[in-house]
Amino acid sequence: MAQRFDRPWRLNASLQHGMDPPLTRVLLYYAHPGHRYSHSNKAMWDLAQKVDGISRVDLYSEYPRFNIDIDQEQQRLLDHDVVVMQCPLFWYSTPSLVKEWIDLTLEHGFAYGHEGTQLKGKTLLMALTAAGPHDAYSKEGYQRYPLRTFLTPFEQTAHLCGMEFASPYVLFGSLRAVEDGRIPPHAEGYRRLLEAYRDDRFDLTKASELDVIEAEHLNDLIKD
Amino acid sequence: MADFLLLAFIFLAAGVIAVPIASRLGLGSVLGYLLAGIAISPLLAALHVDIISIQHFAEFGVVMMLFLVGLELEPKLLWEMRTKLIGLGGLQVGLTTLVVTAISMALGQPWTVSLAIGFVLALSSTAIVLQTLNEKGLMKSDGGQSSFSVLLFQDIAVIPILAVLPLLAMPEVVELAFAAAEGGAHADDAHHGNGDHGTSLNLIAGFPGWAQMLATLAAIGSIVVVGNVLTRPLFRFIAWARFRELFTAAALMGVTGIALLMSVVGLSPALGTFLAGVVLANSEYRHELESDIDPFRGLLLGLFFITVGASVDFALLTANLGPILAMTFGLMALKAAILFALALIFKIQGSARWLFTLALAQAGEFGFVLLSFTTQNNVIPSAVADQLLLVVALSMLLTPLLFIAFDKIIAPRFSESSTREPDDIEGDSGIIIAGHGRFGGIVNRMLRGAGFKTTVLDYSSEQLEMLRTFGFEVFFGDATRPDLLHAAGIDSAKLLVICIDDREHITTLAKYMKAHHPNVEVVARARDRSHVYELYAAGVRNIVRETFDSGVRAGRFAYEVLGLHPFEAERLARQFTEDDRHTIRLLSEVYREDLPLSENPEYVALAKRLMEEREAQMKGGGRGFTTRDERGWVPPGKNDLTAILSDHAKRKGES
Ligand SMILES: Cc1cc2nc3c(=O)[nH]c(=O)nc-3n(C[C@H](O)[C@H](O)[C@H](O)COP(=O)(O)O)c2cc1C
């Protein structure tokens, strides 16, 4: 077990800096194959660096050749309570490496199935950016379904693993968000959201009443 | 000298003409040689050639063949054969001897002569059977292995038979002899000519029994020890000189030395070399030895078969045609019946049972040896012996026909089992790695890591010894030599990975493969770009530049260190690789072997164009190569976006 302390993403780093241990251990995954061209996700990721006491993994950076280290990933999951998956919406789903990560990491016997109870009680929070505007993601809109419909595979994945699927944090109209000046508030909100999760100040019950959470909802959901 | 040249020419010409014809007709090489011998026998008679002494010399081919057989047979396999060897072999020799003895007694021969005849005819022809089995690739099949077990047992049995035969000349002492300890008492009479040559080198014949025993054990022990311990330093010593023919000389020296040693202690030379072969079966020099000895074996056996053909006494045959033919067919039928019965008892199944039955139904070259030995010792009257010689020769002559019968009539009926057989025909891996240095070593480790068996050839004995100590199966030799490739199993190989480092050797080998083994996949190491062209022209398609991939990886690390996102670095590296491969492929198409690159106008023009294209891209602020997939991850631009949104608006309006 001693080797655990060598891992850079361990929370102990913050403990050693004399801080109180976080109430909730947050593990932030980020996946964007075109990070270099990103606006919204990049801004979010940059601010997330400022949040102390959480662990962060850039999946495409760690596994550029898709050579996922299953043992390491499972250990990461074991060591945390909340798993955040931040990525852009690509074809109503996640970028492909996330799928690969799910396929390999959520093994039978570990995450689900016989004796696969290791993730029970943990929470999965998706943080997504979608080019389509919010109103397009409705029965009447051109995307024809609400966003949550597209996320059902992930919701059910979490459910099968005994995890809570929290209401996702979403930036709609992401491509126009730069012009509209919506990126800074969304990124700032993201930071607050992560901190609130970390400190157990996020009202999960209230949040669960919402299909998706946008930056403007945060004031209602975060307890001070 | 001129005599020798004339004789050599006659034998060589006979073989060179007859064997291809026989092969073309599907008769096999053995029958070809035998017929050649018959054809030249009048000529040899006119020249007063001593065929028998040539035959004795040529029998050394059998010794070599057993050495080669031993090389293919690891000690483990030999141990697994032990039941067959003793059971099948012992019963075959014992039963055949008994029945033949009984019959010839019934025909009115005294029991001593009958027993001698029994011994003579019980043995089969190692030369013909092994040669044919090898030629047909049946050696490792069930029938082949069973036949081989019996032949090996016969080879061993010759030794006690030679000891007993002289006693038969003096029936009154036989009883005594059987009571006395074996060997000692009558060693003087039994000038144990070693089975194969008839030369009498036995130096220990006068020793007391226990001393003979000790000497024999010491001889065998020394083969095992020398084979295990001395071969390696010896070959390394020779490797220094870097003369190919020295290996051949050393291999021949080894085989003759062992034969000599065996003769000295009164054992069969064939048995000794066989044992040496088994000892060396696990050695990295196995394939080298095999390819060194093999041509000699082939030539000597060929000569041997020719002499068998030439020694048929047609005058005697025509004078006694009826009885001799009857004896020959009777003998073969009898031997076949006994073999068939044994095959049933030992549960040899399917076509293997028939192969076993038909293959061993003849008398063999040991018969010749024993016959001359018995006449010398006055056991068998020479009139009878001459007729028996004919029977033995005729039965050998007929054996190839039995093999043809097996091929044409029996094997097709069991086609299912015979198509399954090739699976275990070769212990060879089907994957040959030529060169096990820094490059081939990686390939080998990868293949083995994935569970593939490989055969590795390398010319550096130090390298090999190191690998040996790690338990790798590696063989010494120059992979560009066709005979060595053959010995390593190229004929049945799936894949050859060329990892040697000499540019010209790589190309030579690639060209050889294209010309002679177009169906074997080749992966070739290229020294540099222009070598790629060369190999491409030689027909290789799986070409790997030896430093390209590591260069690309170094470049990728550089990207990362410079702050590029690792995934971007990865994609750029991939794209660079693709682009480079693409250009090299284009350039390979215009490469011409007969022109240096700079004098090939097409090449120069294309190279220039490709270079300009990439330069233009770089000046345009882009990269020399672009990543195609990047576009997939770049969202549409502002203008596209406005257009998309207005499209949506329109569609909304319509619905
Ligand atoms: C391959 C690809 C597929 C996409 N599929 C969708 C989609 O199904 N729905 C959607 O709303 N946006 C889609 N988009 C737009 C992305 O969601 C948008 O580029 C991203 O949210 C912008 O975030 P960024 O600035 O961090 O790159 C897609 C973009 C790409 C490149």
PDB file of N, CA and C in Angstrom, chain B residues 476-552:
ATOM      1  N   PHE B 476      23.006 -21.895 -35.268  1.00  0.00           N
ATOM      2  CA  PHE B 476      24.144 -21.208 -35.826  1.00  0.00           C
ATOM      3  C   PHE B 476      24.125 -21.319 -37.343  1.00  0.00           C
ATOM      4  N   GLY B 477      24.442 -20.244 -38.019  1.00  0.00           N
ATOM      5  CA  GLY B 477      24.601 -20.352 -39.463  1.00  0.00           C
ATOM      6  C   GLY B 477      24.296 -19.062 -40.192  1.00  0.00           C
ATOM      7  N   ASP B 478      24.709 -19.047 -41.438  1.00  0.00           N
ATOM      8  CA  ASP B 478      24.525 -17.889 -42.288  1.00  0.00           C
ATOM      9  C   ASP B 478      23.191 -18.033 -43.011  1.00  0.00           C
ATOM     10  N   ALA B 479      22.259 -17.184 -42.640  1.00  0.00           N
ATOM     11  CA  ALA B 479      20.895 -17.330 -43.129  1.00  0.00           C
ATOM     12  C   ALA B 479      20.765 -17.097 -44.626  1.00  0.00           C
ATOM     13  N   THR B 480      21.793 -16.547 -45.242  1.00  0.00           N
ATOM     14  CA  THR B 480      21.660 -16.339 -46.693  1.00  0.00           C
ATOM     15  C   THR B 480      21.963 -17.609 -47.472  1.00  0.00           C
ATOM     16  N   ARG B 481      22.358 -18.648 -46.758  1.00  0.00           N
ATOM     17  CA  ARG B 481      22.622 -19.897 -47.462  1.00  0.00           C
ATOM     18  C   ARG B 481      21.352 -20.704 -47.632  1.00  0.00           C
ATOM     19  N   PRO B 482      20.985 -20.980 -48.868  1.00  0.00           N
ATOM     20  CA  PRO B 482      19.749 -21.719 -49.115  1.00  0.00           C
ATOM     21  C   PRO B 482      19.688 -23.051 -48.369  1.00  0.00           C
ATOM     22  N   ASP B 483      20.804 -23.770 -48.304  1.00  0.00           N
ATOM     23  CA  ASP B 483      20.734 -25.084 -47.665  1.00  0.00           C
ATOM     24  C   ASP B 483      20.425 -24.955 -46.176  1.00  0.00           C
ATOM     25  N   LEU B 484      20.949 -23.901 -45.569  1.00  0.00           N
ATOM     26  CA  LEU B 484      20.682 -23.722 -44.149  1.00  0.00           C
ATOM     27  C   LEU B 484      19.222 -23.328 -43.931  1.00  0.00           C
ATOM     28  N   LEU B 485      18.740 -22.451 -44.808  1.00  0.00           N
ATOM     29  CA  LEU B 485      17.325 -22.077 -44.728  1.00  0.00           C
ATOM     30  C   LEU B 485      16.466 -23.323 -44.877  1.00  0.00           C
ATOM     31  N   HIS B 486      16.889 -24.165 -45.790  1.00  0.00           N
ATOM     32  CA  HIS B 486      16.153 -25.401 -46.014  1.00  0.00           C
ATOM     33  C   HIS B 486      16.137 -26.236 -44.733  1.00  0.00           C
ATOM     34  N   ALA B 487      17.319 -26.370 -44.144  1.00  0.00           N
ATOM     35  CA  ALA B 487      17.404 -27.175 -42.920  1.00  0.00           C
ATOM     36  C   ALA B 487      16.561 -26.549 -41.811  1.00  0.00           C
ATOM     37  N   ALA B 488      16.471 -25.224 -41.820  1.00  0.00           N
ATOM     38  CA  ALA B 488      15.684 -24.568 -40.779  1.00  0.00           C
ATOM     39  C   ALA B 488      14.190 -24.664 -41.056  1.00  0.00           C
ATOM     40  N   GLY B 489      13.849 -25.226 -42.205  1.00  0.00           N
ATOM     41  CA  GLY B 489      12.436 -25.478 -42.477  1.00  0.00           C
ATOM     42  C   GLY B 489      11.750 -24.443 -43.342  1.00  0.00           C
ATOM     43  N   ILE B 490      12.508 -23.784 -44.227  1.00  0.00           N
ATOM     44  CA  ILE B 490      11.890 -22.731 -45.039  1.00  0.00           C
ATOM     45  C   ILE B 490      10.804 -23.284 -45.949  1.00  0.00           C
ATOM     46  N   ASP B 491      10.928 -24.557 -46.319  1.00  0.00           N
ATOM     47  CA  ASP B 491       9.957 -25.107 -47.264  1.00  0.00           C
ATOM     48  C   ASP B 491       8.560 -25.178 -46.679  1.00  0.00           C
ATOM     49  N   SER B 492       8.502 -25.297 -45.358  1.00  0.00           N
ATOM     50  CA  SER B 492       7.168 -25.373 -44.763  1.00  0.00           C
ATOM     51  C   SER B 492       6.903 -24.142 -43.906  1.00  0.00           C
ATOM     52  N   ALA B 493       7.722 -23.099 -44.090  1.00  0.00           N
ATOM     53  CA  ALA B 493       7.582 -21.925 -43.222  1.00  0.00           C
ATOM     54  C   ALA B 493       6.439 -21.027 -43.674  1.00  0.00           C
ATOM     55  N   LYS B 494       5.892 -20.289 -42.710  1.00  0.00           N
ATOM     56  CA  LYS B 494       4.886 -19.288 -43.020  1.00  0.00           C
ATOM     57  C   LYS B 494       5.544 -17.928 -43.210  1.00  0.00           C
ATOM     58  N   LEU B 495       6.587 -17.711 -42.426  1.00  0.00           N
ATOM     59  CA  LEU B 495       7.121 -16.353 -42.336  1.00  0.00           C
ATOM     60  C   LEU B 495       8.626 -16.374 -42.141  1.00  0.00           C
ATOM     61  N   LEU B 496       9.285 -15.474 -42.876  1.00  0.00           N
ATOM     62  CA  LEU B 496      10.708 -15.245 -42.647  1.00  0.00           C
ATOM     63  C   LEU B 496      10.884 -13.781 -42.289  1.00  0.00           C
ATOM     64  N   VAL B 497      11.467 -13.516 -41.140  1.00  0.00           N
ATOM     65  CA  VAL B 497      11.767 -12.139 -40.778  1.00  0.00           C
ATOM     66  C   VAL B 497      13.267 -11.930 -40.961  1.00  0.00           C
ATOM     67  N   ILE B 498      13.625 -11.069 -41.890  1.00  0.00           N
ATOM     68  CA  ILE B 498      15.044 -10.846 -42.181  1.00  0.00           C
ATOM     69  C   ILE B 498      15.555  -9.713 -41.303  1.00  0.00           C
ATOM     70  N   CYS B 499      16.376 -10.060 -40.344  1.00  0.00           N
ATOM     71  CA  CYS B 499      16.852  -9.053 -39.383  1.00  0.00           C
ATOM     72  C   CYS B 499      18.367  -8.954 -39.376  1.00  0.00           C
ATOM     73  N   ILE B 500      19.030  -9.530 -40.359  1.00  0.00           N
ATOM     74  CA  ILE B 500      20.489  -9.420 -40.385  1.00  0.00           C
ATOM     75  C   ILE B 500      20.869  -7.984 -40.719  1.00  0.00           C
ATOM     76  N   ASP B 501      22.118  -7.624 -40.454  1.00  0.00           N
ATOM     77  CA  ASP B 501      22.406  -6.193 -40.597  1.00  0.00           C
ATOM     78  C   ASP B 501      23.167  -5.831 -41.870  1.00  0.00           C
ATOM     79  N   ASP B 502      23.607  -6.812 -42.603  1.00  0.00           N
ATOM     80  CA  ASP B 502      24.340  -6.478 -43.812  1.00  0.00           C
ATOM     81  C   ASP B 502      23.367  -6.192 -44.956  1.00  0.00           C
ATOM     82  N   ARG B 503      23.470  -4.992 -45.461  1.00  0.00           N
ATOM     83  CA  ARG B 503      22.528  -4.530 -46.468  1.00  0.00           C
ATOM     84  C   ARG B 503      22.448  -5.473 -47.666  1.00  0.00           C
ATOM     85  N   GLU B 504      23.612  -5.830 -48.199  1.00  0.00           N
ATOM     86  CA  GLU B 504      23.595  -6.674 -49.391  1.00  0.00           C
ATOM     87  C   GLU B 504      23.025  -8.064 -49.100  1.00  0.00           C
ATOM     88  N   HIS B 505      23.381  -8.589 -47.927  1.00  0.00           N
ATOM     89  CA  HIS B 505      22.839  -9.908 -47.581  1.00  0.00           C
ATOM     90  C   HIS B 505      21.327  -9.872 -47.459  1.00  0.00           C
ATOM     91  N   ILE B 506      20.829  -8.786 -46.898  1.00  0.00           N
ATOM     92  CA  ILE B 506      19.372  -8.668 -46.772  1.00  0.00           C
ATOM     93  C   ILE B 506      18.729  -8.725 -48.148  1.00  0.00           C
ATOM     94  N   THR B 507      19.273  -7.935 -49.068  1.00  0.00           N
ATOM     95  CA  THR B 507      18.693  -7.897 -50.410  1.00  0.00           C
ATOM     96  C   THR B 507      18.822  -9.253 -51.104  1.00  0.00           C
ATOM     97  N   THR B 508      19.995  -9.863 -50.975  1.00  0.00           N
ATOM     98  CA  THR B 508      20.186 -11.182 -51.591  1.00  0.00           C
ATOM     99  C   THR B 508      19.141 -12.163 -51.087  1.00  0.00           C
ATOM    100  N   LEU B 509      18.978 -12.172 -49.783  1.00  0.00           N
ATOM    101  CA  LEU B 509      18.038 -13.114 -49.181  1.00  0.00           C
ATOM    102  C   LEU B 509      16.611 -12.819 -49.659  1.00  0.00           C
ATOM    103  N   ALA B 510      16.274 -11.529 -49.710  1.00  0.00           N
ATOM    104  CA  ALA B 510      14.930 -11.149 -50.159  1.00  0.00           C
ATOM    105  C   ALA B 510      14.698 -11.625 -51.587  1.00  0.00           C
ATOM    106  N   LYS B 511      15.696 -11.445 -52.422  1.00  0.00           N
ATOM    107  CA  LYS B 511      15.545 -11.859 -53.824  1.00  0.00           C
ATOM    108  C   LYS B 511      15.432 -13.377 -53.923  1.00  0.00           C
ATOM    109  N   TYR B 512      16.239 -14.051 -53.131  1.00  0.00           N
ATOM    110  CA  TYR B 512      16.177 -15.505 -53.143  1.00  0.00           C
ATOM    111  C   TYR B 512      14.775 -15.981 -52.754  1.00  0.00           C
ATOM    112  N   MET B 513      14.234 -15.348 -51.726  1.00  0.00           N
ATOM    113  CA  MET B 513      12.903 -15.743 -51.261  1.00  0.00           C
ATOM    114  C   MET B 513      11.864 -15.523 -52.345  1.00  0.00           C
ATOM    115  N   LYS B 514      11.979 -14.381 -53.010  1.00  0.00           N
ATOM    116  CA  LYS B 514      11.005 -14.069 -54.053  1.00  0.00           C
ATOM    117  C   LYS B 514      11.073 -15.129 -55.155  1.00  0.00           C
ATOM    118  N   ALA B 515      12.307 -15.536 -55.485  1.00  0.00           N
ATOM    119  CA  ALA B 515      12.487 -16.461 -56.599  1.00  0.00           C
ATOM    120  C   ALA B 515      12.109 -17.893 -56.227  1.00  0.00           C
ATOM    121  N   HIS B 516      12.437 -18.301 -54.985  1.00  0.00           N
ATOM    122  CA  HIS B 516      12.284 -19.719 -54.660  1.00  0.00           C
ATOM    123  C   HIS B 516      11.160 -20.031 -53.686  1.00  0.00           C
ATOM    124  N   HIS B 517      10.801 -19.054 -52.887  1.00  0.00           N
ATOM    125  CA  HIS B 517       9.724 -19.318 -51.916  1.00  0.00           C
ATOM    126  C   HIS B 517       8.731 -18.167 -51.926  1.00  0.00           C
ATOM    127  N   PRO B 518       8.116 -17.931 -53.082  1.00  0.00           N
ATOM    128  CA  PRO B 518       7.250 -16.752 -53.186  1.00  0.00           C
ATOM    129  C   PRO B 518       6.069 -16.809 -52.215  1.00  0.00           C
ATOM    130  N   ASN B 519       5.777 -17.984 -51.682  1.00  0.00           N
ATOM    131  CA  ASN B 519       4.605 -18.072 -50.814  1.00  0.00           C
ATOM    132  C   ASN B 519       4.907 -17.853 -49.340  1.00  0.00           C
ATOM    133  N   VAL B 520       6.173 -17.736 -49.020  1.00  0.00           N
ATOM    134  CA  VAL B 520       6.518 -17.464 -47.624  1.00  0.00           C
ATOM    135  C   VAL B 520       6.489 -15.947 -47.421  1.00  0.00           C
ATOM    136  N   GLU B 521       5.774 -15.513 -46.406  1.00  0.00           N
ATOM    137  CA  GLU B 521       5.728 -14.076 -46.117  1.00  0.00           C
ATOM    138  C   GLU B 521       7.115 -13.613 -45.674  1.00  0.00           C
ATOM    139  N   VAL B 522       7.498 -12.449 -46.157  1.00  0.00           N
ATOM    140  CA  VAL B 522       8.794 -11.921 -45.761  1.00  0.00           C
ATOM    141  C   VAL B 522       8.625 -10.546 -45.118  1.00  0.00           C
ATOM    142  N   VAL B 523       9.229 -10.375 -43.968  1.00  0.00           N
ATOM    143  CA  VAL B 523       9.331  -9.049 -43.373  1.00  0.00           C
ATOM    144  C   VAL B 523      10.824  -8.721 -43.367  1.00  0.00           C
ATOM    145  N   ALA B 524      11.185  -7.589 -43.956  1.00  0.00           N
ATOM    146  CA  ALA B 524      12.612  -7.322 -44.114  1.00  0.00           C
ATOM    147  C   ALA B 524      13.031  -6.025 -43.443  1.00  0.00           C
ATOM    148  N   ARG B 525      14.217  -6.086 -42.872  1.00  0.00           N
ATOM    149  CA  ARG B 525      14.818  -4.907 -42.280  1.00  0.00           C
ATOM    150  C   ARG B 525      15.535  -4.120 -43.374  1.00  0.00           C
ATOM    151  N   ALA B 526      15.305  -2.818 -43.412  1.00  0.00           N
ATOM    152  CA  ALA B 526      16.004  -1.975 -44.390  1.00  0.00           C
ATOM    153  C   ALA B 526      16.941  -1.043 -43.645  1.00  0.00           C
ATOM    154  N   ARG B 527      18.113  -0.854 -44.213  1.00  0.00           N
ATOM    155  CA  ARG B 527      19.077   0.006 -43.550  1.00  0.00           C
ATOM    156  C   ARG B 527      18.665   1.475 -43.635  1.00  0.00           C
ATOM    157  N   ASP B 528      18.182   1.872 -44.769  1.00  0.00           N
ATOM    158  CA  ASP B 528      17.794   3.278 -44.936  1.00  0.00           C
ATOM    159  C   ASP B 528      16.788   3.392 -46.076  1.00  0.00           C
ATOM    160  N   ARG B 529      16.508   4.646 -46.445  1.00  0.00           N
ATOM    161  CA  ARG B 529      15.493   4.903 -47.455  1.00  0.00           C
ATOM    162  C   ARG B 529      15.783   4.207 -48.772  1.00  0.00           C
ATOM    163  N   SER B 530      17.026   4.357 -49.250  1.00  0.00           N
ATOM    164  CA  SER B 530      17.296   3.798 -50.580  1.00  0.00           C
ATOM    165  C   SER B 530      17.283   2.271 -50.530  1.00  0.00           C
ATOM    166  N   HIS B 531      17.590   1.744 -49.373  1.00  0.00           N
ATOM    167  CA  HIS B 531      17.489   0.288 -49.235  1.00  0.00           C
ATOM    168  C   HIS B 531      16.034  -0.164 -49.319  1.00  0.00           C
ATOM    169  N   VAL B 532      15.145   0.700 -48.853  1.00  0.00           N
ATOM    170  CA  VAL B 532      13.718   0.386 -48.983  1.00  0.00           C
ATOM    171  C   VAL B 532      13.359   0.220 -50.456  1.00  0.00           C
ATOM    172  N   TYR B 533      13.845   1.148 -51.280  1.00  0.00           N
ATOM    173  CA  TYR B 533      13.547   1.056 -52.718  1.00  0.00           C
ATOM    174  C   TYR B 533      14.033  -0.276 -53.280  1.00  0.00           C
ATOM    175  N   GLU B 534      15.247  -0.604 -52.860  1.00  0.00           N
ATOM    176  CA  GLU B 534      15.874  -1.822 -53.355  1.00  0.00           C
ATOM    177  C   GLU B 534      15.022  -3.044 -53.008  1.00  0.00           C
ATOM    178  N   LEU B 535      14.583  -3.086 -51.753  1.00  0.00           N
ATOM    179  CA  LEU B 535      13.790  -4.235 -51.308  1.00  0.00           C
ATOM    180  C   LEU B 535      12.422  -4.234 -51.961  1.00  0.00           C
ATOM    181  N   TYR B 536      11.885  -3.052 -52.146  1.00  0.00           N
ATOM    182  CA  TYR B 536      10.579  -2.949 -52.800  1.00  0.00           C
ATOM    183  C   TYR B 536      10.686  -3.521 -54.208  1.00  0.00           C
ATOM    184  N   ALA B 537      11.799  -3.150 -54.873  1.00  0.00           N
ATOM    185  CA  ALA B 537      12.019  -3.662 -56.227  1.00  0.00           C
ATOM    186  C   ALA B 537      12.191  -5.172 -56.211  1.00  0.00           C
ATOM    187  N   ALA B 538      12.731  -5.690 -55.106  1.00  0.00           N
ATOM    188  CA  ALA B 538      12.922  -7.138 -54.993  1.00  0.00           C
ATOM    189  C   ALA B 538      11.612  -7.852 -54.679  1.00  0.00           C
ATOM    190  N   GLY B 539      10.551  -7.080 -54.511  1.00  0.00           N
ATOM    191  CA  GLY B 539       9.244  -7.697 -54.311  1.00  0.00           C
ATOM    192  C   GLY B 539       8.790  -7.771 -52.866  1.00  0.00           C
ATOM    193  N   VAL B 540       9.588  -7.259 -51.947  1.00  0.00           N
ATOM    194  CA  VAL B 540       9.173  -7.290 -50.544  1.00  0.00           C
ATOM    195  C   VAL B 540       8.183  -6.153 -50.304  1.00  0.00           C
ATOM    196  N   ARG B 541       7.159  -6.409 -49.533  1.00  0.00           N
ATOM    197  CA  ARG B 541       6.201  -5.349 -49.236  1.00  0.00           C
ATOM    198  C   ARG B 541       6.209  -4.966 -47.756  1.00  0.00           C
ATOM    199  N   ASN B 542       6.646  -5.867 -46.918  1.00  0.00           N
ATOM    200  CA  ASN B 542       6.728  -5.521 -45.498  1.00  0.00           C
ATOM    201  C   ASN B 542       8.158  -5.111 -45.186  1.00  0.00           C
ATOM    202  N   ILE B 543       8.424  -3.826 -45.383  1.00  0.00           N
ATOM    203  CA  ILE B 543       9.782  -3.330 -45.218  1.00  0.00           C
ATOM    204  C   ILE B 543       9.820  -2.384 -44.026  1.00  0.00           C
ATOM    205  N   VAL B 544      10.789  -2.576 -43.168  1.00  0.00           N
ATOM    206  CA  VAL B 544      10.875  -1.734 -41.982  1.00  0.00           C
ATOM    207  C   VAL B 544      12.248  -1.086 -41.905  1.00  0.00           C
ATOM    208  N   ARG B 545      12.264   0.233 -41.953  1.00  0.00           N
ATOM    209  CA  ARG B 545      13.550   0.914 -41.797  1.00  0.00           C
ATOM    210  C   ARG B 545      13.996   0.769 -40.354  1.00  0.00           C
ATOM    211  N   GLU B 546      15.234   0.386 -40.165  1.00  0.00           N
ATOM    212  CA  GLU B 546      15.649  -0.044 -38.827  1.00  0.00           C
ATOM    213  C   GLU B 546      15.621   1.063 -37.793  1.00  0.00           C
ATOM    214  N   THR B 547      15.791   2.318 -38.207  1.00  0.00           N
ATOM    215  CA  THR B 547      15.818   3.378 -37.196  1.00  0.00           C
ATOM    216  C   THR B 547      14.629   4.312 -37.308  1.00  0.00           C
ATOM    217  N   PHE B 548      13.745   4.051 -38.272  1.00  0.00           N
ATOM    218  CA  PHE B 548      12.662   4.993 -38.510  1.00  0.00           C
ATOM    219  C   PHE B 548      11.749   5.137 -37.295  1.00  0.00           C
ATOM    220  N   ASP B 549      11.262   4.006 -36.802  1.00  0.00           N
ATOM    221  CA  ASP B 549      10.281   4.092 -35.712  1.00  0.00           C
ATOM    222  C   ASP B 549      10.869   4.716 -34.461  1.00  0.00           C
ATOM    223  N   SER B 550      12.116   4.405 -34.179  1.00  0.00           N
ATOM    224  CA  SER B 550      12.702   5.014 -32.984  1.00  0.00           C
ATOM    225  C   SER B 550      12.903   6.505 -33.214  1.00  0.00           C
ATOM    226  N   GLY B 551      13.238   6.892 -34.450  1.00  0.00           N
ATOM    227  CA  GLY B 551      13.357   8.321 -34.749  1.00  0.00           C
ATOM    228  C   GLY B 551      12.032   9.034 -34.542  1.00  0.00           C
ATOM    229  N   VAL B 552      10.964   8.388 -35.005  1.00  0.00           N
ATOM    230  CA  VAL B 552       9.640   9.002 -34.854  1.00  0.00           C
ATOM    231  C   VAL B 552       9.291   9.160 -33.374  1.00  0.00           C
TER     232      VAL B 552
END
